[in-house]
Coordinates of N, CA, C and O in Angstrom, one line a residue:
M1 N 177.8 235.9 8.6 CA 179.7 235.0 8.0 C 178.7 236.3 7.1 O 178.4 235.7 6.0
S2 N 180.0 237.6 6.9 CA 180.1 238.5 5.1 C 181.0 237.1 4.3 O 182.0 237.2 4.8
Y3 N 180.8 237.5 3.0 CA 181.7 237.0 2.3 C 182.1 238.3 1.5 O 182.8 238.2 0.5
L4 N 181.9 239.4 2.0 CA 182.8 241.0 1.5 C 183.9 240.1 0.2 O 184.2 240.5 -0.8
G5 N 185.2 239.8 0.9 CA 186.1 239.1 0.0 C 186.0 238.3 -0.9 O 187.2 237.7 -1.8
F6 N 185.2 237.4 -1.3 CA 185.1 236.3 -1.6 C 183.7 236.7 -3.1 O 183.9 236.1 -4.4
V7 N 183.2 238.2 -2.8 CA 182.1 238.1 -4.2 C 182.5 238.4 -5.3 O 182.4 238.1 -6.6
K8 N 183.7 239.8 -5.0 CA 184.3 239.3 -6.5 C 185.0 238.8 -7.4 O 184.9 238.5 -8.9
T9 N 185.5 237.7 -6.6 CA 186.1 236.0 -7.0 C 184.5 235.4 -7.5 O 184.5 234.7 -9.2
L10 N 184.0 235.3 -7.1 CA 182.7 234.6 -7.4 C 182.1 235.5 -8.7 O 181.7 234.4 -9.8
C11 N 182.0 236.6 -8.9 CA 181.3 237.1 -9.9 C 182.1 236.9 -11.2 O 181.7 237.1 -12.8
E12 N 183.4 237.4 -11.0 CA 184.2 237.5 -12.1 C 184.4 235.8 -12.3 O 185.3 236.0 -13.3
G13 N 185.1 235.4 -11.5 CA 185.2 233.6 -11.4 C 183.4 232.6 -12.4 O 183.3 232.6 -13.4
Y14 N 183.2 232.6 -11.1 CA 182.3 231.6 -11.3 C 181.0 232.0 -12.2 O 179.7 231.6 -12.8
L15 N 180.4 233.2 -11.6 CA 179.1 233.7 -12.8 C 179.4 234.2 -14.2 O 178.3 234.2 -14.4
A16 N 180.5 234.5 -13.7 CA 180.7 234.9 -15.1 C 180.9 234.1 -16.9 O 180.4 234.2 -17.7
G17 N 180.2 232.9 -16.4 CA 180.6 231.4 -16.5 C 178.3 231.7 -17.6 O 177.9 230.5 -18.5
F18 N 178.0 232.4 -16.8 CA 176.3 232.3 -17.1 C 176.0 233.9 -17.9 O 176.2 234.5 -17.7
P19 N 175.0 233.5 -18.7 CA 175.1 234.8 -20.1 C 173.4 235.6 -19.0 O 173.5 237.2 -18.9
E20 N 172.6 235.1 -17.9 CA 172.2 235.6 -17.4 C 172.3 235.4 -15.7 O 171.1 234.4 -15.4
P21 N 173.2 235.5 -14.8 CA 173.2 235.2 -13.6 C 171.8 235.4 -12.9 O 171.7 236.4 -13.0
R22 N 171.5 234.4 -12.1 CA 171.0 234.1 -11.0 C 171.4 234.0 -9.2 O 171.6 232.5 -9.2
V23 N 171.4 234.9 -8.1 CA 171.8 235.0 -7.2 C 170.7 235.1 -5.9 O 169.5 235.5 -5.9
L24 N 170.6 233.8 -5.4 CA 169.6 233.6 -4.7 C 170.4 234.2 -3.0 O 170.9 233.1 -2.5
E25 N 170.1 234.7 -2.1 CA 171.0 235.0 -0.8 C 170.0 235.0 0.1 O 169.2 235.8 0.0
I26 N 170.2 233.5 1.0 CA 169.4 233.7 2.0 C 170.3 234.5 3.6 O 171.5 233.5 3.8
G27 N 169.8 235.3 4.1 CA 169.5 236.3 5.2 C 170.9 236.9 4.8 O 172.5 237.2 4.9
V28 N 170.9 238.2 4.6 CA 171.1 239.5 4.2 C 171.5 240.2 5.0 O 172.7 240.8 5.0
H29 N 170.9 240.0 6.3 CA 171.1 240.6 7.8 C 171.5 241.6 7.4 O 169.9 242.8 7.1
R30 N 172.6 242.9 7.7 CA 173.1 244.2 7.1 C 173.9 244.7 5.8 O 173.7 245.7 5.3
G31 N 173.6 243.6 5.4 CA 174.1 243.5 3.4 C 175.7 244.0 3.4 O 175.9 244.2 2.0
Q32 N 176.2 243.5 3.7 CA 177.4 243.2 4.1 C 178.0 242.0 2.8 O 179.2 242.8 2.6
T33 N 177.2 241.6 2.4 CA 177.6 240.8 1.4 C 176.9 241.1 0.1 O 177.1 241.1 -1.2
A34 N 175.6 241.7 0.7 CA 174.3 241.9 -0.9 C 174.9 242.8 -1.7 O 174.7 243.3 -2.8
L35 N 175.4 244.1 -0.5 CA 175.8 245.2 -1.5 C 176.9 245.1 -2.2 O 176.7 245.4 -3.7
P36 N 178.0 244.4 -1.8 CA 178.6 244.4 -2.9 C 178.4 243.5 -4.4 O 179.1 243.4 -5.3
L37 N 177.3 242.3 -4.1 CA 177.7 241.6 -4.7 C 176.1 242.3 -5.8 O 176.5 241.4 -6.8
I38 N 175.5 242.8 -5.6 CA 174.7 243.4 -6.2 C 175.5 245.0 -7.5 O 175.3 244.5 -8.6
H39 N 176.5 245.2 -6.4 CA 177.1 245.7 -7.7 C 177.9 245.3 -8.5 O 178.2 245.9 -9.4
N40 N 178.7 244.3 -7.8 CA 179.4 243.3 -9.1 C 178.4 242.5 -10.4 O 178.8 242.8 -11.6
L41 N 177.3 242.4 -10.0 CA 175.9 242.0 -10.7 C 175.9 242.6 -11.1 O 175.4 242.3 -12.8
S42 N 175.9 244.3 -11.3 CA 175.5 244.7 -12.1 C 176.3 245.1 -13.1 O 175.5 246.4 -14.4
L43 N 177.2 244.9 -13.7 CA 178.2 244.5 -14.7 C 177.9 244.2 -16.0 O 178.8 243.9 -16.8
F44 N 176.5 242.8 -15.3 CA 176.4 242.0 -16.3 C 175.1 242.6 -16.8 O 174.5 243.4 -16.3
S45 N 175.2 243.0 -18.5 CA 173.8 243.1 -18.9 C 172.3 242.5 -18.5 O 171.7 243.3 -18.3
K46 N 172.6 241.5 -18.0 CA 171.0 241.2 -17.3 C 171.2 239.6 -15.4 O 172.5 239.0 -16.3
F47 N 170.9 240.6 -14.9 CA 171.1 239.2 -13.7 C 169.8 239.6 -12.5 O 168.9 240.6 -12.7
T48 N 169.4 238.7 -12.0 CA 168.6 238.0 -11.0 C 169.2 237.7 -9.7 O 170.0 237.0 -9.3
Y49 N 168.5 239.2 -8.8 CA 168.9 238.7 -7.4 C 167.9 239.3 -6.7 O 166.6 239.1 -6.6
V50 N 168.0 237.5 -5.7 CA 166.7 237.7 -4.4 C 167.5 237.9 -2.6 O 168.6 236.4 -3.0
G51 N 167.5 238.5 -2.5 CA 167.7 238.5 -0.7 C 166.7 238.0 0.2 O 165.1 238.7 -0.1
L52 N 166.6 237.3 0.9 CA 165.4 236.6 1.9 C 166.3 237.1 3.5 O 167.2 236.4 3.6
D53 N 165.4 237.5 4.2 CA 165.7 237.3 5.5 C 165.0 237.5 6.7 O 163.7 238.2 6.3
I54 N 164.5 237.2 7.5 CA 163.7 237.3 8.4 C 162.6 238.2 9.3 O 161.6 238.5 9.6
L55 N 164.4 238.7 9.1 CA 163.8 240.9 9.6 C 164.4 241.7 9.4 O 165.6 241.9 9.1
P56 N 163.6 241.7 7.7 CA 164.4 242.8 6.9 C 164.7 244.4 7.5 O 164.1 245.0 8.5
C57 N 165.9 244.3 7.1 CA 166.7 246.0 7.5 C 166.2 247.5 6.5 O 167.1 246.9 5.5
K58 N 165.6 247.7 6.9 CA 165.1 249.0 6.1 C 166.1 249.8 5.4 O 166.2 250.2 4.6
L59 N 167.2 250.1 6.5 CA 168.3 250.3 5.8 C 168.9 250.3 4.4 O 169.3 250.8 3.7
V60 N 169.2 248.7 5.0 CA 169.8 247.5 3.8 C 168.8 248.0 2.3 O 169.2 248.2 0.7
I61 N 167.4 247.9 2.7 CA 166.4 248.6 1.7 C 166.6 249.5 0.9 O 166.3 249.5 -0.4
E62 N 166.8 250.5 1.8 CA 167.1 251.8 1.5 C 167.8 252.0 0.4 O 168.3 252.6 -1.0
Q63 N 169.2 251.6 0.6 CA 170.5 251.0 0.3 C 170.7 250.5 -0.7 O 171.4 251.0 -2.6
V64 N 169.7 249.3 -1.0 CA 170.1 248.6 -2.1 C 168.5 249.3 -3.6 O 169.0 249.3 -5.1
S65 N 167.3 250.1 -2.9 CA 166.6 250.7 -3.9 C 167.6 252.1 -4.5 O 167.3 252.6 -5.7
Q66 N 168.4 252.6 -3.6 CA 169.1 253.4 -4.7 C 170.2 252.8 -5.8 O 170.5 253.9 -6.5

């Protein structure tokens, strides 16, 4: 399930209270949540994002690396 509509609220609300937010996402699948989440996290000066999946999607890995 994608939390796309929740990502901006999460970053601007909850995560904004942390000087260096750290996010662990379990189940990245096709990156429906990962890509917008990483984009919004990039607005912070420092952050840590770790995404785990049992079947990594090469397309998502390529998109994140760009």
